[in-house]
Coordinates of C-alpha atoms and ligand atoms in Angstrom, one line a residue:
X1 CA 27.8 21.2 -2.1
X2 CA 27.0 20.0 1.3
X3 CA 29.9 19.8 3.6
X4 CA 31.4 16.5 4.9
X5 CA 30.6 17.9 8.5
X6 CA 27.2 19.2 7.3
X7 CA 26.2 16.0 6.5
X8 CA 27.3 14.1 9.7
X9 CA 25.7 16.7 11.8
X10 CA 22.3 15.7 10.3
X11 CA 23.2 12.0 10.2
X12 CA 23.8 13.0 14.5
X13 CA 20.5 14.7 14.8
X14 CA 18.9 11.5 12.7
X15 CA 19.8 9.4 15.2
X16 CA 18.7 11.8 18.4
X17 CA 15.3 10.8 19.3
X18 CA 12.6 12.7 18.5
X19 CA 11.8 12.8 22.5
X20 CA 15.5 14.5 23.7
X21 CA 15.0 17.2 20.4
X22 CA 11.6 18.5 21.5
X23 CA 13.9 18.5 25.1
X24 CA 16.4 20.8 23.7
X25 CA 13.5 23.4 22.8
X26 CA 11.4 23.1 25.7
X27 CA 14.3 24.0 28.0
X28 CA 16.1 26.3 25.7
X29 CA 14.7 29.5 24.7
X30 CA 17.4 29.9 22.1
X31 CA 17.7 28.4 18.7
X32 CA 19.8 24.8 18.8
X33 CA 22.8 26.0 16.8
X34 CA 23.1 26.2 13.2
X35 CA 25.8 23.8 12.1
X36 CA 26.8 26.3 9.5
X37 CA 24.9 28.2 6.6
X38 CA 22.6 26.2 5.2
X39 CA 19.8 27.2 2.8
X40 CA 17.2 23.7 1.1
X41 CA 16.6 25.6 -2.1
X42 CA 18.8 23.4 -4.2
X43 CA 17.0 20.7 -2.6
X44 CA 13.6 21.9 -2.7
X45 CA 14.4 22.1 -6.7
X46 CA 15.5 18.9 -7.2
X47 CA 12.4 17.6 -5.8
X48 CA 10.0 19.5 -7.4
X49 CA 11.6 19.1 -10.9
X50 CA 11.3 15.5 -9.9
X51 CA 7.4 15.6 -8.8
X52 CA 6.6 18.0 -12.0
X53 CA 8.0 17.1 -15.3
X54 CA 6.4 20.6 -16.6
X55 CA 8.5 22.7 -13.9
X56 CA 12.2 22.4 -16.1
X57 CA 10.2 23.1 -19.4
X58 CA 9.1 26.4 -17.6
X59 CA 12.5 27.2 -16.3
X60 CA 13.8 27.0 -19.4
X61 CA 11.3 29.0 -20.6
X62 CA 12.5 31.9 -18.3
X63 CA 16.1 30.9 -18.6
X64 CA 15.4 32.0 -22.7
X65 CA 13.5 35.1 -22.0
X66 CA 16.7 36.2 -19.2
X67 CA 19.1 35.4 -21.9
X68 CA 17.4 38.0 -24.1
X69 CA 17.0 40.7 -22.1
X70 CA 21.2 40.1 -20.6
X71 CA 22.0 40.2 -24.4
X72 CA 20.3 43.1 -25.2
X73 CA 21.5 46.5 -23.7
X74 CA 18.6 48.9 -24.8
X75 CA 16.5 46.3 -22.1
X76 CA 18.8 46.5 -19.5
X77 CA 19.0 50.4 -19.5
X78 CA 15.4 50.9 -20.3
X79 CA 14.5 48.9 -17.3
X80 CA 17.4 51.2 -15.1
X81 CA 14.9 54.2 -16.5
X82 CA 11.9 53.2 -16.1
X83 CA 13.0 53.4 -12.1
X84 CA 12.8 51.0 -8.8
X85 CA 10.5 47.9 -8.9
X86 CA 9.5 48.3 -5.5
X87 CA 8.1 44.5 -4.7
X88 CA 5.2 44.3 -2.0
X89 CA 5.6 41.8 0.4
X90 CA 3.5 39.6 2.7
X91 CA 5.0 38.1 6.1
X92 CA 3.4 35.4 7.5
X93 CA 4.4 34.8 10.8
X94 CA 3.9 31.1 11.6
X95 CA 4.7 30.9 15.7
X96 CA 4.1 28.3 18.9
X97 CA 6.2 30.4 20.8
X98 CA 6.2 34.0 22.1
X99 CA 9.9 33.9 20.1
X100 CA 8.8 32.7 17.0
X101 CA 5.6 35.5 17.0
X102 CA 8.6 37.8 16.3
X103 CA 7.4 41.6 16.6
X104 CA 6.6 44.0 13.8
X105 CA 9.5 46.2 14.2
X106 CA 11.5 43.3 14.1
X107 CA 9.5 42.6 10.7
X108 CA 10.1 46.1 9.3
X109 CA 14.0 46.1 10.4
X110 CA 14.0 42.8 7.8
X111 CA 12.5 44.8 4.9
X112 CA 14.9 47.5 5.8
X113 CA 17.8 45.3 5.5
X114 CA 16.5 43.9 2.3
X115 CA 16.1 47.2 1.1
X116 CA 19.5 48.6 2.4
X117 CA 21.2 45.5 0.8
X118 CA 19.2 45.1 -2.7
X119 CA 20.1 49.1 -3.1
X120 CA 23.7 48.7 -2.4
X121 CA 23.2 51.6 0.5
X122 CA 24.3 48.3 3.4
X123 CA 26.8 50.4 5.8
X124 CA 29.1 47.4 5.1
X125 CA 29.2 47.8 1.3
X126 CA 33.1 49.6 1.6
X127 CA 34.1 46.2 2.6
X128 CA 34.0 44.9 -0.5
X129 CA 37.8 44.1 -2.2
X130 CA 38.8 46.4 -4.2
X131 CA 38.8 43.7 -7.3
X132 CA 35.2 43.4 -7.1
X133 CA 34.4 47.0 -5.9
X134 CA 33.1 48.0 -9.6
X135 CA 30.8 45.0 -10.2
X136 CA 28.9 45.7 -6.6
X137 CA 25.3 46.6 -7.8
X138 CA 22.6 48.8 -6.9
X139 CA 19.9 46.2 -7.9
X140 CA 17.1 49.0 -8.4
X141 CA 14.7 46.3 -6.7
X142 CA 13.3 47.4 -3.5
X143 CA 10.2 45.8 -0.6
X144 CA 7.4 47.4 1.0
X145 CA 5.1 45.9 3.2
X146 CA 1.4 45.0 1.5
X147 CA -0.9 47.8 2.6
X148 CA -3.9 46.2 0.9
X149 CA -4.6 42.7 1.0
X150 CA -5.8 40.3 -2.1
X151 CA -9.7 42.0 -1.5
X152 CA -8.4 44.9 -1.7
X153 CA -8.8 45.6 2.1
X154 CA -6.5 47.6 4.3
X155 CA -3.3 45.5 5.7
X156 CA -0.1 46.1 7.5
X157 CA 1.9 43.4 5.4
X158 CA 2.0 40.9 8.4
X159 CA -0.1 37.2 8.9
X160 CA -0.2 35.9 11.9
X161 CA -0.7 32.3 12.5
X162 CA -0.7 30.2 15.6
X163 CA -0.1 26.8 15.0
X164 CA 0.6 23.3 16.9
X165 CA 3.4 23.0 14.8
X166 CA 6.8 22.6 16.7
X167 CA 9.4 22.7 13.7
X168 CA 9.3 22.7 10.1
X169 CA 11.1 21.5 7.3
X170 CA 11.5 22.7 3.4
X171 CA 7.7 20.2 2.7
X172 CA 6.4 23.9 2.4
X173 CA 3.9 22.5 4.7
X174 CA 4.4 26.3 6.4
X175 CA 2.6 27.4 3.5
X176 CA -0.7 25.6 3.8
X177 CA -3.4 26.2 6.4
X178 CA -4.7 22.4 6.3
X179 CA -1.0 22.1 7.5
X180 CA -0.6 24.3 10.3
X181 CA 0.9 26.9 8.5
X182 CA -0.5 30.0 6.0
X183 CA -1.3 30.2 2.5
X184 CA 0.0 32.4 -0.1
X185 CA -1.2 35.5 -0.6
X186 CA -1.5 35.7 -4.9
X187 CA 2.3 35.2 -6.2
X188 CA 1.5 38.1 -9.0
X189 CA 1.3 40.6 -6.8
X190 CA 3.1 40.0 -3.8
X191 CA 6.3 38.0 -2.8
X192 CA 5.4 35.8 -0.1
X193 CA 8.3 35.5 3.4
X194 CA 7.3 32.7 5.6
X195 CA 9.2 33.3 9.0
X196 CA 8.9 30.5 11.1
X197 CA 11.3 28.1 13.4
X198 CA 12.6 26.4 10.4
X199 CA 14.2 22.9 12.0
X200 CA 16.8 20.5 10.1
X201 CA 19.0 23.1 10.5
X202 CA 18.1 24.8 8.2
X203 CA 18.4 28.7 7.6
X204 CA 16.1 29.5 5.1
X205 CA 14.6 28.0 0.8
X206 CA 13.1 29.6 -1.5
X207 CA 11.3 29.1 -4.4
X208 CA 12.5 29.7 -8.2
X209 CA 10.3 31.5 -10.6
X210 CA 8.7 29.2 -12.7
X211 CA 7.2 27.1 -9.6
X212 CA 3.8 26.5 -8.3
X213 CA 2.2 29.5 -7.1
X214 CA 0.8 28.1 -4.0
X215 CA 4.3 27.4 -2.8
X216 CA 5.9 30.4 -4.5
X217 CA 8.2 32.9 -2.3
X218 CA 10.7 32.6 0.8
X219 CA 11.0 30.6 4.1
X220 CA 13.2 31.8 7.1
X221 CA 14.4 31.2 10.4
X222 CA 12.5 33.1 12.6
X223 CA 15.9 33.8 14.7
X224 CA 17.9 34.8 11.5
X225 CA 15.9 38.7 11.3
X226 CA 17.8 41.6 12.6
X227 CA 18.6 41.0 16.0
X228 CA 17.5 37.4 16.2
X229 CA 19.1 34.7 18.4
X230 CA 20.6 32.2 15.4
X231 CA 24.2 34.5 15.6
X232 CA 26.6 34.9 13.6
X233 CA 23.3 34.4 10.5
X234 CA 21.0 36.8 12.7
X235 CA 21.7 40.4 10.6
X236 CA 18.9 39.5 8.1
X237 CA 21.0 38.3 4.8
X238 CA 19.4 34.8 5.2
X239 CA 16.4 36.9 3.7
X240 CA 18.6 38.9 1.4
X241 CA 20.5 35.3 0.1
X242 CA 16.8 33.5 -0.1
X243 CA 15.0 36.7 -2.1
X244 CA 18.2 36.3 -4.6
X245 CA 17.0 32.4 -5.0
X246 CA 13.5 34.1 -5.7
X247 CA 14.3 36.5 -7.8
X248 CA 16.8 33.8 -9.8
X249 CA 19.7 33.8 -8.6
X250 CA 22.0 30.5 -8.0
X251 CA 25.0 29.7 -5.4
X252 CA 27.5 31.4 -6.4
X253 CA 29.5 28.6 -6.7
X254 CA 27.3 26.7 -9.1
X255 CA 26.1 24.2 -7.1
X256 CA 29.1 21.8 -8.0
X257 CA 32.6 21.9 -7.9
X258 CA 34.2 24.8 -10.0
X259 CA 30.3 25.3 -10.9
X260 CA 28.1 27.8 -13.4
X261 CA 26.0 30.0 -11.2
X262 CA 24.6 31.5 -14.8
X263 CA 26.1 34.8 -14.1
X264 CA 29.2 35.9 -16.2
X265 CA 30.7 38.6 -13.5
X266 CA 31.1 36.0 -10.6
X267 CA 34.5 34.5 -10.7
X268 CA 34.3 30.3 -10.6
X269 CA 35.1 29.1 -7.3
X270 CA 35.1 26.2 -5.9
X271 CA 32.6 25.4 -3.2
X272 CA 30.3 27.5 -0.7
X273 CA 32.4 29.2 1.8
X274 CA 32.0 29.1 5.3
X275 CA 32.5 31.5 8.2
X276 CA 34.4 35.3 7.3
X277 CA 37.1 34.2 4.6
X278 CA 39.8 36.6 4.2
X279 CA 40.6 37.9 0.7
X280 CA 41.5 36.6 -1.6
X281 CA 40.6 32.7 -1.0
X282 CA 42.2 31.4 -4.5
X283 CA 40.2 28.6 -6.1
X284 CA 39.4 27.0 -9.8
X285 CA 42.2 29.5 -10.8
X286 CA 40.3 32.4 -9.9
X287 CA 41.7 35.6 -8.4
X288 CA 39.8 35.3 -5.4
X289 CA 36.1 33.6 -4.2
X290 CA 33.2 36.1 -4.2
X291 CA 33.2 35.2 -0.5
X292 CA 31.7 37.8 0.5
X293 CA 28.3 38.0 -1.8
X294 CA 25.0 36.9 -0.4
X295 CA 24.6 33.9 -2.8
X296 CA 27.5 32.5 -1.1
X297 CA 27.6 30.4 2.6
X298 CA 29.5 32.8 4.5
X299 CA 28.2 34.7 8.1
X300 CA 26.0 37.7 7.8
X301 CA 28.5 40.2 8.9
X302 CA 31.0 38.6 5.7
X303 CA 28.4 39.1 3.2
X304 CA 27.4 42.3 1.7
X305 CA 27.4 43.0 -2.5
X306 CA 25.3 41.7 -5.1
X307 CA 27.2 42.0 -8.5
X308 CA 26.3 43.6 -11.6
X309 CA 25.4 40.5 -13.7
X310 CA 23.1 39.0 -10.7
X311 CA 21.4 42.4 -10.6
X312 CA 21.1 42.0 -14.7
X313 CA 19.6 38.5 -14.3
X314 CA 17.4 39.9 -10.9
X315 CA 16.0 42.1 -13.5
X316 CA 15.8 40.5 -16.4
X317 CA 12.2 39.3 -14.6
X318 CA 10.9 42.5 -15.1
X319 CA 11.5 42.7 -18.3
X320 CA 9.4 42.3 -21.4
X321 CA 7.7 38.7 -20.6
X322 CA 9.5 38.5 -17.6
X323 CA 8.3 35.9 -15.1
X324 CA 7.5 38.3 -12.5
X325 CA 6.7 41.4 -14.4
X326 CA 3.3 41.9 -13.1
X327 CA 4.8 42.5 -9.4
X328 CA 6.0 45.7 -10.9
X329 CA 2.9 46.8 -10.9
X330 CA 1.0 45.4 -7.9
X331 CA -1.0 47.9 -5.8
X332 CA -0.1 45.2 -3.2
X333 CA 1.7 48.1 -1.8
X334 CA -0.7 50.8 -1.9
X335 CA -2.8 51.8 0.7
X336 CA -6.7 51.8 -0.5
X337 CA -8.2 54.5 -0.6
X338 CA -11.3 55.4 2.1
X339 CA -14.7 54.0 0.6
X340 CA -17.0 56.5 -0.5
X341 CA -19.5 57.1 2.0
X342 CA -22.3 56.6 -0.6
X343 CA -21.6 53.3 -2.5
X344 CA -22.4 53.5 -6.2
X345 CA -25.0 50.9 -6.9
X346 CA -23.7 47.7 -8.3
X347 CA -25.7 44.7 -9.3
X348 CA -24.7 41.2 -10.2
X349 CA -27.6 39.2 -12.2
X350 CA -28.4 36.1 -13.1
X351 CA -26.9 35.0 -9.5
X352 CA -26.2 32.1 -9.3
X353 CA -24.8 32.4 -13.2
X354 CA -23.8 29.9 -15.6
X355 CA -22.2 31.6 -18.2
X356 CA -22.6 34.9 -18.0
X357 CA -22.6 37.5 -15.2
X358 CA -23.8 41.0 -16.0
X359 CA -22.5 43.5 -13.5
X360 CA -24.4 46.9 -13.5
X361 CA -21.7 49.9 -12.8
X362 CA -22.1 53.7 -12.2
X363 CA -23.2 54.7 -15.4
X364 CA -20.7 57.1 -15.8
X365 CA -17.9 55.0 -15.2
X366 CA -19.1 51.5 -16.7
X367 CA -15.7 51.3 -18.9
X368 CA -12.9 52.7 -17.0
X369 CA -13.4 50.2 -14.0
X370 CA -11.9 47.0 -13.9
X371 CA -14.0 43.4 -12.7
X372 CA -11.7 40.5 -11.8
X373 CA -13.1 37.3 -10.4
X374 CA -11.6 36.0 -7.3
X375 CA -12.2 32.3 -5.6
X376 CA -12.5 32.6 -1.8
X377 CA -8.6 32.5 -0.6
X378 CA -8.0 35.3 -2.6
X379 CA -7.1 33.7 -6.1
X380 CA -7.7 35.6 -9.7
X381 CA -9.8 33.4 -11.7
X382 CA -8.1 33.8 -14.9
X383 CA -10.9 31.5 -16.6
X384 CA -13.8 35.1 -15.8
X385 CA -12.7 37.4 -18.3
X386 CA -14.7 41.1 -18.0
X387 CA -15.2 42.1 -21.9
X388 CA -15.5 46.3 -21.1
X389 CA -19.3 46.2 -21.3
X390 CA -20.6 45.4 -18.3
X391 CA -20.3 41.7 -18.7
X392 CA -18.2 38.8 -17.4
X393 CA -17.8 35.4 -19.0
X394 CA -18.1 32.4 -16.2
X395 CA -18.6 29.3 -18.2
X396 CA -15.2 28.3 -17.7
X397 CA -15.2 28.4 -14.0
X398 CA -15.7 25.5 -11.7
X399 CA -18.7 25.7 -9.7
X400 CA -18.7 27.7 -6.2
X401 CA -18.4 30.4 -4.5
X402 CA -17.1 33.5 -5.9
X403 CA -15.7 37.2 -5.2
X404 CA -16.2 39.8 -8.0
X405 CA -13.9 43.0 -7.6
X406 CA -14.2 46.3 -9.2
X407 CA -12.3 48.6 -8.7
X408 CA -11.1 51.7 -10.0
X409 CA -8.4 52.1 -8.5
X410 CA -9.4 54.3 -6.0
X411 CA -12.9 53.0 -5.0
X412 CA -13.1 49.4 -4.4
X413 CA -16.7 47.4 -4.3
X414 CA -17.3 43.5 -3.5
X415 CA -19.8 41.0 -3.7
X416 CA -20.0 37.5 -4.2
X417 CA -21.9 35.1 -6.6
X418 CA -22.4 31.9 -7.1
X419 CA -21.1 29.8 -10.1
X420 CA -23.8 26.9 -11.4
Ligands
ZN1 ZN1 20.8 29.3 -1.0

């Protein structure tokens, strides 16, 4: 899958010292070039399926449940009714530079692009050859920026982190805070976009579902959002290409030769195109490469549909036990509402507890408000279970410090405990 000239680029940049690369951004202001399209996810996956022996069973897992739900009509159609899954999202902006810190318009113009593309509505979608112009989808998936954060407070979607860190690879160190870089915001309710100055020439990875949650969600080039410097990849479809990987989808070229990208609709072809292939581009006996999807290698302006079997398998995750069903209904997106002025009373007791909290509501509303149990970076504790009567069950949580949320839906109150 890698080109021959890929792969000697990055043997070239081996062999530079580390001393005349830091050079090359100190007294450049623009991105070094990309050597072409090139996107770590396959990588990424190989490594972690080698690290976590329990990461293919899960896969497989969701590979089953997406088979069901392609199989089965009534699914598909009853998720095209039941409307948009409109996906909050959380950008951390990981910078050094005043570049990297890219702005928030420049943030918003890449959920707009993601949006425009995932809906079909991209200004570029009559391009498409006319043998592929009835499989182009309308995806019915769309991004907002988070409006709340995992507390429950007020956000405007964006982290911003200054760090020491020059460059980054696809370690996912950009996703820690003991690393220099940002943890992820809770993968059930939010998909997580990492911009940062991605080096190894790299354009962007993502994460499959089925992977950690502290490493779940998408890492781009800083320069690749609308109007970034890393032309011809700067029209925001790295984004659009790594959100596929997230939300499932594979190369469309398999990710060998004459490869199985697990979608029926794609024609087989033959390896990743490069650059703005004219139609067709005849390979595996084929009547024409896909060229110009966004699972495919080719430059941002030469990519621009999504077919109708990726958007099947995009939304087969939404679907009954899908593996990211509960995004569908994240308040992520939501603005909260203004606290009350007077704050209903709320006590937690015994504090510190050992096995069970008792949380004293507004007498009036003790069973319609939900209590969750968070640890301190914003985590559900999935071991605290509330049982509807004013109670929550700790015993199986480690000891610490702890958040308890309750919310109903419009009012939101915290406080803290302590576990024994
Ligand atoms: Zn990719």
């Amino acid at each position: 899958m890698k080109g021959k000239f890929y792969a000697l680029a990055l043997s070239i940049l081996g062999m530079a010292s580390a001393a005349s690369a830091q050079d090359l951004r100190l007294t450049s202001s623009k991105t070094p070039t990309i050597p072409g399209r090139q996107c770590a996810t396959m990588d990424v996956l190989q490594a972690q399926l080698a690290a976590d022996p329990s990461l293919a069973k899960r896969m497989a897992t969701i590979e089953a449940q997406t088979h069901t739900f392609q199989a089965n009509p009534a699914s598909i159609a009853s998720r095209t009714t039941a409307g948009v899954v409109t996906i909050p999202v959380v950008v951390h902006v990981v910078y050094k530079t005043a570049a990297e810190n890219v702005s928030t318009a420049q943030v918003q113009a890449q959920i707009d692009v993601l949006n425009k593309d995932f809906a079909k509505l991209n200004s570029d979608a009559n391009l498409v050859p006319s043998a592929f112009s009835g499989l182009a989808a309308n995806t019915n998936i769309q991004f907002v920026l988070a409006q709340r954060d995992p507390n429950g407070n007020p956000s405007n979607g964006i982290v911003r982190t200054l760090t020491k860190t020059t460059s980054w690879s696809s370690n996912d160190a950009v996703k820690n805070a003991k690393r220099g870089g940002s943890n992820a915001w809770p993968t059930s309710s939010y998909l997580n976009l990492w911009v940062c100055n991605l080096g190894q020439g790299l354009l962007g990875y993502a994460q499959f579902p089925g992977g950690s949650a502290s490493t779940d969600g998408v890492v781009v080039l800083y320069s690749s959002l609308p109007n970034g410097s890393a032309a011809p990849y700067n029209k925001g479809r790295t984004a659009t290409h790594e959100v596929g990987h997230w939300l499932n989808l594979r190369h469309i070229w398999g990710d060998a030769s004459c490869g199985n990208d697990l979608v029926s609709d794609t024609p087989t072809q033959q390896t990743a195109n490069y650059g703005c292939p004219s139609f067709p581009h005849v390979t595996c006996n084929n009547q024409g490469d896909m060229s110009m999807n966004y699972m495919d290698y080719t430059d941002d302006a030469c990519m621009y549909m999504f077919s109708t079997g990726q958007s099947t398998r995009m939304n087969a995750l939404f679907g009954a036990g899908g593996a990211r069903a509960s995004l569908a209904t994240s308040l992520g997106g939501t603005a909260p509402r203004q606290m009350a002025t007077t704050k209903p009373e709320v006590q937690l007791f015994p504090n510190p507890a050992t096995q069970t909290l008792n949380v004293t509501l507004p007498a009036e509303k003790a069973t319609t408000w939900t209590v969750k149990v968070y640890d301190l970076l914003g985590y559900e504790m999935k071991q605290a279970r509330y049982n509807g009567k004013s109670q929550v069950a700790v015993s199986g949580l480690p000891q610490g410090l702890y958040q308890v949320v309750i919310s109903d839906g419009q009012q939101t109150i915290r406080q803290r405990f302590q576990k024994e």
